[in-house]
XYZ file of C-alpha atoms in Angstrom:
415
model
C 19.005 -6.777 -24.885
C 15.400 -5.433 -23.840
C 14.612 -2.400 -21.927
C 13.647 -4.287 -19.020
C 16.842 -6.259 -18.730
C 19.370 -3.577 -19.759
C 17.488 -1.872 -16.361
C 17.760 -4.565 -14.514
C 20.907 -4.995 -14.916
C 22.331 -1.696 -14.020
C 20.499 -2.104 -11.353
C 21.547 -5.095 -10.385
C 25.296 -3.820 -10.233
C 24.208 -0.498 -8.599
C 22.823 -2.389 -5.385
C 26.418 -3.924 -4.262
C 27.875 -0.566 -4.018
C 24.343 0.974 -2.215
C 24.354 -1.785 0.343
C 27.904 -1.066 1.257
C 26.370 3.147 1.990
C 26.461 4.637 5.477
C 23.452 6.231 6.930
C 24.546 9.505 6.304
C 25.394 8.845 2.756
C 22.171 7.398 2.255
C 19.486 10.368 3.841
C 22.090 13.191 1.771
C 20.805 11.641 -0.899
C 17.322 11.542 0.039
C 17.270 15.767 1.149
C 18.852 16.186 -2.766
C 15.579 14.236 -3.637
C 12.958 15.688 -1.760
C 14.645 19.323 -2.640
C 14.943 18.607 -6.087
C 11.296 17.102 -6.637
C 9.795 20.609 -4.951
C 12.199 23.043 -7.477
C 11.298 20.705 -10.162
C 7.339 20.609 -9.558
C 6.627 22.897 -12.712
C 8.108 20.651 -15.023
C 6.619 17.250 -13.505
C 3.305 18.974 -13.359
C 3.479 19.948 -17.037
C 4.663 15.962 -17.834
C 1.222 15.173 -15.665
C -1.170 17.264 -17.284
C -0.153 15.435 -21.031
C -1.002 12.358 -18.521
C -4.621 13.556 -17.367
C -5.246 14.498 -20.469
C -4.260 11.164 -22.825
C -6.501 9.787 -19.357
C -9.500 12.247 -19.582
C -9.602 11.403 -23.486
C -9.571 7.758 -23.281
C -12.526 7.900 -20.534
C -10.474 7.103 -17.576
C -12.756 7.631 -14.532
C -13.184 10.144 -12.118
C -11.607 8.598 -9.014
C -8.664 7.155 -11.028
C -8.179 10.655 -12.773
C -7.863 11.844 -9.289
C -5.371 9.370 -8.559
C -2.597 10.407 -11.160
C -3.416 13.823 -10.567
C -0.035 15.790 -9.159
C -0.653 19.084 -8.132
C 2.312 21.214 -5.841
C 1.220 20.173 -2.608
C 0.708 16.593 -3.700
C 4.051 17.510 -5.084
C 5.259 18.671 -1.566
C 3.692 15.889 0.565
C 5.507 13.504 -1.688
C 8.847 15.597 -0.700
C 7.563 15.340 2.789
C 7.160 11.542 2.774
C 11.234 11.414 1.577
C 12.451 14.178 4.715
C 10.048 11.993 7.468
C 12.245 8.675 5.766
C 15.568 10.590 6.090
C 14.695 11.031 10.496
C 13.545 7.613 10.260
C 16.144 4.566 11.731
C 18.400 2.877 9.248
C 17.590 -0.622 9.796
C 20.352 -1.905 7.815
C 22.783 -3.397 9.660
C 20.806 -4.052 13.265
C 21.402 -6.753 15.200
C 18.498 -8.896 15.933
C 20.048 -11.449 17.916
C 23.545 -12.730 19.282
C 24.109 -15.694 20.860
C 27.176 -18.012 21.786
C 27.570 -21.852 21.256
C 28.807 -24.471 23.406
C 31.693 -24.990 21.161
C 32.884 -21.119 21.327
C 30.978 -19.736 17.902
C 29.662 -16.188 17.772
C 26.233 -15.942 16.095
C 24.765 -12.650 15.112
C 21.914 -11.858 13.169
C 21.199 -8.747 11.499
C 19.280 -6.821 9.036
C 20.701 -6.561 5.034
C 18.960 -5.372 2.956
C 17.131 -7.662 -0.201
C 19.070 -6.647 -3.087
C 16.952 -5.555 -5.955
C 13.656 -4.655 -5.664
C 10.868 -4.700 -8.968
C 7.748 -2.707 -8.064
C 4.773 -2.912 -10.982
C 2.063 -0.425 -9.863
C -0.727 1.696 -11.286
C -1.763 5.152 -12.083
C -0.205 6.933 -9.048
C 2.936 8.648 -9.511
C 3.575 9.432 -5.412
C 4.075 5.633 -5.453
C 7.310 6.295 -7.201
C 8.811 8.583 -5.372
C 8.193 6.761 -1.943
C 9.278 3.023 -3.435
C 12.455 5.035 -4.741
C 12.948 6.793 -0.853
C 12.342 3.467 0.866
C 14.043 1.139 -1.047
C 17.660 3.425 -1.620
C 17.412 4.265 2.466
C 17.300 0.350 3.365
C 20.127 0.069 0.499
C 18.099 -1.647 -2.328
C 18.057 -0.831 -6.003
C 14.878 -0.666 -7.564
C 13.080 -1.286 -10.806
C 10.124 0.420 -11.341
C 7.122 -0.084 -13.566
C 3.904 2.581 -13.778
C 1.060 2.288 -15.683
C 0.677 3.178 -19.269
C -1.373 6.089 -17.920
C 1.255 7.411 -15.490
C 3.923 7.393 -18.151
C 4.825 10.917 -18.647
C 4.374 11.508 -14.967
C 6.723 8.782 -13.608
C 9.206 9.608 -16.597
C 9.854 12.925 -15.825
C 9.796 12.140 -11.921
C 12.681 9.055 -12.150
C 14.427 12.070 -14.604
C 14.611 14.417 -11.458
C 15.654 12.192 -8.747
C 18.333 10.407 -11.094
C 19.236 14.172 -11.605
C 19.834 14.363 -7.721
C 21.331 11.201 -7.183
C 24.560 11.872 -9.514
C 25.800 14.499 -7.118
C 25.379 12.096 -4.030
C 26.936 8.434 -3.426
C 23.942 6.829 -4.353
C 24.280 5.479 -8.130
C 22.162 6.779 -9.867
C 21.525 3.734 -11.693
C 20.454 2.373 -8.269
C 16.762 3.923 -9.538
C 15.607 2.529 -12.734
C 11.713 2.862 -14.247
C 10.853 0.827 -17.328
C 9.300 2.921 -19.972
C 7.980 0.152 -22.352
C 4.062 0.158 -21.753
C 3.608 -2.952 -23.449
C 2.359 -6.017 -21.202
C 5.026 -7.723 -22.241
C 7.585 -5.621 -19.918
C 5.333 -6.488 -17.173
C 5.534 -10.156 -18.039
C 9.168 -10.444 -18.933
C 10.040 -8.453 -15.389
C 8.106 -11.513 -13.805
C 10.258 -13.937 -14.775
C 13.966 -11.741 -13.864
C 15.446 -14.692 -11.351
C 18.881 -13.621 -10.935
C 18.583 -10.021 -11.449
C 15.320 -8.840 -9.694
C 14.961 -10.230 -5.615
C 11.710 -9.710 -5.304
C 8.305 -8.297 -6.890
C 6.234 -6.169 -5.503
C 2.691 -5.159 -6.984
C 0.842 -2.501 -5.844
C -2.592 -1.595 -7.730
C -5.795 -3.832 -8.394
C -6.596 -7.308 -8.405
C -6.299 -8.248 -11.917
C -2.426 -6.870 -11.549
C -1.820 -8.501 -8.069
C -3.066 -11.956 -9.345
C -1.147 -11.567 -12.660
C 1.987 -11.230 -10.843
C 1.331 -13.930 -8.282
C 0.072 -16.258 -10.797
C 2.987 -15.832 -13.380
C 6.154 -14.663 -11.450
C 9.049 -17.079 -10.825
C 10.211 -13.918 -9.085
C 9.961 -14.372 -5.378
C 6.420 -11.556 -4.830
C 5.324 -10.186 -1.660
C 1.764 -9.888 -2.554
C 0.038 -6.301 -1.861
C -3.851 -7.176 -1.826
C -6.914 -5.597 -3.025
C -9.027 -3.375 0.015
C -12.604 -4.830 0.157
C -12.587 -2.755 3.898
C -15.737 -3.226 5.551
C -17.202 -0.783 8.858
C -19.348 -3.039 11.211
C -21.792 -0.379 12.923
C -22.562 -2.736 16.107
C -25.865 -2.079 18.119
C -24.048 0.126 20.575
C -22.574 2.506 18.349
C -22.634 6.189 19.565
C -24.510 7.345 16.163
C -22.559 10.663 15.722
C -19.106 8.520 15.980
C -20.679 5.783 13.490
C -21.737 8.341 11.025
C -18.236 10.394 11.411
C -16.120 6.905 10.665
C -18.346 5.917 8.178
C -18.586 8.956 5.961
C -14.405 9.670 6.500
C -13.877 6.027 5.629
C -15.961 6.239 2.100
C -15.727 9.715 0.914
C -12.354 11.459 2.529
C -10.433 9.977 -0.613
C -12.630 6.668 -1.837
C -10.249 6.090 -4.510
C -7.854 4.123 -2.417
C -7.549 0.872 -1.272
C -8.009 1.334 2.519
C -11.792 3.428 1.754
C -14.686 1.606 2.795
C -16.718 -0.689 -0.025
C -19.170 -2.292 2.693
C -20.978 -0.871 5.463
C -22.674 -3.387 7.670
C -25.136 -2.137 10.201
C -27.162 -3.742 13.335
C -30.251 -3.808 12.611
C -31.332 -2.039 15.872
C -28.761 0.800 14.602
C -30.274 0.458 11.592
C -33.802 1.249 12.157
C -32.974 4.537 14.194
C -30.190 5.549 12.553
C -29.254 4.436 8.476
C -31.585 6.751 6.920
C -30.083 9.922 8.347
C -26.609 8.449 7.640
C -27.487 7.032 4.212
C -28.840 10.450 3.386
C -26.007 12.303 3.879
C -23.762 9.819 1.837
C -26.342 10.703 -0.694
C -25.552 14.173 -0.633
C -22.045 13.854 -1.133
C -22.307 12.164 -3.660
C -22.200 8.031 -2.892
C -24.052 5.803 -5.019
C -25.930 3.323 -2.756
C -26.083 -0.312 -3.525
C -27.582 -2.627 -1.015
C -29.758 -5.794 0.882
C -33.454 -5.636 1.098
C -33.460 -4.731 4.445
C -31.728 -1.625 3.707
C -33.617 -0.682 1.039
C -36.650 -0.662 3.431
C -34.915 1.779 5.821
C -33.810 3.903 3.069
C -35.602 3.552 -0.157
C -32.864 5.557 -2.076
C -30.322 2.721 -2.233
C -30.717 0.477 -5.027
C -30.433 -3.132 -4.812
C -26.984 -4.595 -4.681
C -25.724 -7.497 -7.578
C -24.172 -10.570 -5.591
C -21.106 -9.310 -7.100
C -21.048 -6.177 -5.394
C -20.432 -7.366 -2.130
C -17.182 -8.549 -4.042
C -15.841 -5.377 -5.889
C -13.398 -2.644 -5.115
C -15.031 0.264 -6.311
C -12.131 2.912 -5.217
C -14.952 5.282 -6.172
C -18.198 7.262 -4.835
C -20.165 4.056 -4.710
C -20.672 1.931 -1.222
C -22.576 -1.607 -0.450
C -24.783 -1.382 2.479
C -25.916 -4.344 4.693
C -28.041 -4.933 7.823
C -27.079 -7.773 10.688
C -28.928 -9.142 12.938
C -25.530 -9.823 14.586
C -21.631 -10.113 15.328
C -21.447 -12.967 14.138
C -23.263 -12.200 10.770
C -21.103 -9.323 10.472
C -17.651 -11.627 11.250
C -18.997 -14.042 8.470
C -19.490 -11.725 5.973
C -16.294 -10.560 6.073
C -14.515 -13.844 6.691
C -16.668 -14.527 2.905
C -16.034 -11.069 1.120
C -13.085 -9.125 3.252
C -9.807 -9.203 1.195
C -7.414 -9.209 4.816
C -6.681 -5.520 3.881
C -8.330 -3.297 6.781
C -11.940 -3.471 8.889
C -13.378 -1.521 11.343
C -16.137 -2.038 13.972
C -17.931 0.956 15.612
C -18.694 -0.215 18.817
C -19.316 0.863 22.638
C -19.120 -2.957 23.511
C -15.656 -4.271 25.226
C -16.559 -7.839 24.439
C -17.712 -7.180 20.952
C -14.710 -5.246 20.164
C -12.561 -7.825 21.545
C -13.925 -9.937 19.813
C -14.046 -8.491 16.527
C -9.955 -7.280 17.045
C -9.115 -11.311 17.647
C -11.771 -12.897 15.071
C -10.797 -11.173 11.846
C -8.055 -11.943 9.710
C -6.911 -8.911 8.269
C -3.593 -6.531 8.022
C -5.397 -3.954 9.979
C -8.515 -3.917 12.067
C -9.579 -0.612 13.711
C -12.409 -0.227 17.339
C -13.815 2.781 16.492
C -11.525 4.239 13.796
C -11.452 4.875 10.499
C -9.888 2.369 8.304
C -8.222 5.083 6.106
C -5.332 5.262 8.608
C -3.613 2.385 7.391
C -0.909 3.751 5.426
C 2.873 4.241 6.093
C 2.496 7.722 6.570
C 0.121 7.810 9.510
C 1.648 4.535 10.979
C 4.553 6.943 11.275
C 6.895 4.731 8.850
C 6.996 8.057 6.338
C 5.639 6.323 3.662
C 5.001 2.842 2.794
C 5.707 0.884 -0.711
C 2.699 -0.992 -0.097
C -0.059 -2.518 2.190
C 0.905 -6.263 2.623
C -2.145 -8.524 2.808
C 0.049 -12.115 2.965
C 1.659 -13.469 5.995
C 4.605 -14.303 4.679
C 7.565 -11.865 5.760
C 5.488 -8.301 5.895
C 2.132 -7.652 6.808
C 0.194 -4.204 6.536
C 1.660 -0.959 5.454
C 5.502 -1.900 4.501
C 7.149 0.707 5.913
C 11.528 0.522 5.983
C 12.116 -2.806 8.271
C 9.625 -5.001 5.618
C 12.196 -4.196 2.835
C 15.136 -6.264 4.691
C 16.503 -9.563 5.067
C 18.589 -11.135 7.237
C 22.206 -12.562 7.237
C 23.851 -14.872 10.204
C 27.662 -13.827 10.699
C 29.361 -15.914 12.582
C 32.853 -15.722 14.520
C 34.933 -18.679 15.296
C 38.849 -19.386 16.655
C 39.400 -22.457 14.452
C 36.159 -24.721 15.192
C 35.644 -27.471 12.700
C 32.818 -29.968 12.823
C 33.263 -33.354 13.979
């Protein structure tokens, strides 16, 4: 029997017994986690420096280098993210509706939870821990599979929390990581009916459309973050700037940082140099329309690709409008659904904007790095959702349910 199987399987007959948990049961678990990941944060940062340094010698970049980097307050917020799931509410178990029928049947509906849960992800290791908090507190077992660049990392973490989980009612086979870095695990996990519920992917679009493409898994597709900020004609300049700058630069390697800034052109002609300088100095490479380039002759001139790629890196597109309604097509052609953001001082326009696009999140005068679990206040999130079937946005505990009728009779048959 593979790897992938055997893990599945264990899983598989770990998640009857953690569905059945109480509450209680359930968060103890989660404190021996979140205690046992801080005491343990020498060791997992030794098992993530071999990481970054297999990554720094094979020419991984910058931004993704800083993206499997753990270091003990990354170590600590990931903790963090497991104590704010512990004071979060248990869905498991609500009751979402009740009813009575004419012939004298009972009808509830409540939350259970979806069994067992496959995550395939990239080269960030906090991913692990919250996908391991969120899916044991809604009573899931989960199978999870890193990147190749992760390994060590994600090894050593799964090696702790198992560690925590044998002292606790959780099984500790209810947390299971494949180690196999070969494509093939990824492939074969696609095609688990029976023993995996659902996939989840979490990382770019070459892995999202893989698993979409191939799985006869159920998926709930995570998308890639093409997030655009629309800086309308009204924009109060020092707000535009402040958004625009946080969006790119506070931590560009994820997938709610800004790839396109659109700008009114009257905005534009007072205001983009200034701004464009200062992304300069931080270090932004600037790719963008002719009209920009005449406002700010530092930008280079954007591919018709680029107004199509995720960077997740110190590079941003820049366009002028002449419009709304240029800036609403643009991202109706290039947005991904993940997260936009219009700058704004206009009621109408930002009405407007809020209805018109279809994305998971769309901010008035906000940055669009604040979609995430954390700062929605679900403690962390085991991905953004960019479908609209089932979950949508940051998937914090209630997206990781399912629902079950129970219904109470006297002796009713039908006629």
């Amino acid at each position: 029997m593979s790897e992938v199987r055997q893990k599945a399987t264990i899983a598989k007959e770990a998640s009857s017994r953690l569905g059945n948990l109480t509450t209680g049961q359930k968060n103890t678990a989660l404190l021996r986690m979140a205690e046992a990941l801080v005491a343990e944060q020498d060791s997992i940062i030794a098992a993530n420096a071999e990481d970054l340094k297999r990554g720094a010698d094979t020419g991984l970049s910058t931004s993704l280098l800083d993206r499997l980097a753990l270091t003990p307050e990354r170590i600590k917020s990931m903790a963090e993210g497991l104590r704010q799931i512990i004071e979060l509410p248990d869905p498991i178990g609500d009751q979402l509706e009740s009813f009575a029928r004419p012939n004298g049947l009972r009808v509830e509906k409540i939350r259970v939870p979806l069994g067992v849960i496959g995550m395939i992800y990239e080269a960030r290791p906090n991913v692990t821990v919250d996908a391991a908090g969120l899916c044991l507190k809604t009573g899931n077992a989960v199978v999870l599979r890193g990147g190749s660049s992760a390994l060590r990392s994600n090894e050593r973490i799964v090696e702790v929390l198992q560690t925590a989980l044998a002292g606790t009612d959780v099984p500790p086979g209810a947390l299971q990581l494949i180690s196999d870095p070969d494509r093939a695990s990824v492939d074969e996990m696609l095609k688990l009916n029976g023993l995996l519920d659902v996939l989840i992917p979490r990382g770019g679009a070459s892995l999202i459309q893989n698993v979409v493409k191939n799985a006869t898994v159920p998926v709930i597709e995570t998308g890639a973050g093409i997030c655009h900020t629309f800086v309308d004609e009204s924009a109060k300049p020092e707000m535009a700037e402040k958004i625009a700058i946080n969006a790119k630069v506070q931590r560009p390697s994820v997938c709610n940082s800004m790839e396109t800034l659109l700008v009114h052109r009257s905005h534009a002609e007072q205001h983009l140099s200034a701004l464009v300088g200062k992304l300069s100095a931080l270090g932004v490479e600037l790719y963008g329309c002719p009209q920009s380039r005449e406002l700010a002759p530092q930008i280079k001139t954007a591919a018709d690709e680029a107004w199509d790629t995720e960077y997740n890196d110190y590079v941003l597109n820049v366009k002028v409008v002449d419009s709304l309604d240029e800036a609403l097509a643009h991202i109706r052609h290039h947005g991904t659904m993940h997260s936009e953001c219009i700058v704004t001082e206009n009621e109408a326009h930002a009405s407007r904007f809020l209805q018109e696009v279809d994305a998971a999140a769309v901010y008035h005068n906000a940055s669009t790095r604040f979609t995430d679990g954390f700062e929605f206040g679900f403690g962390a999130e085991i991905g953004i959702s960019t479908q609209k079937l089932h979950a949508r946005g940051p998937m914090g505990l209630p997206a990781l349910t399912s629902t079950k009728y129970r219904i109470y009779g006297d002796g009713q048959i039908r006629e």
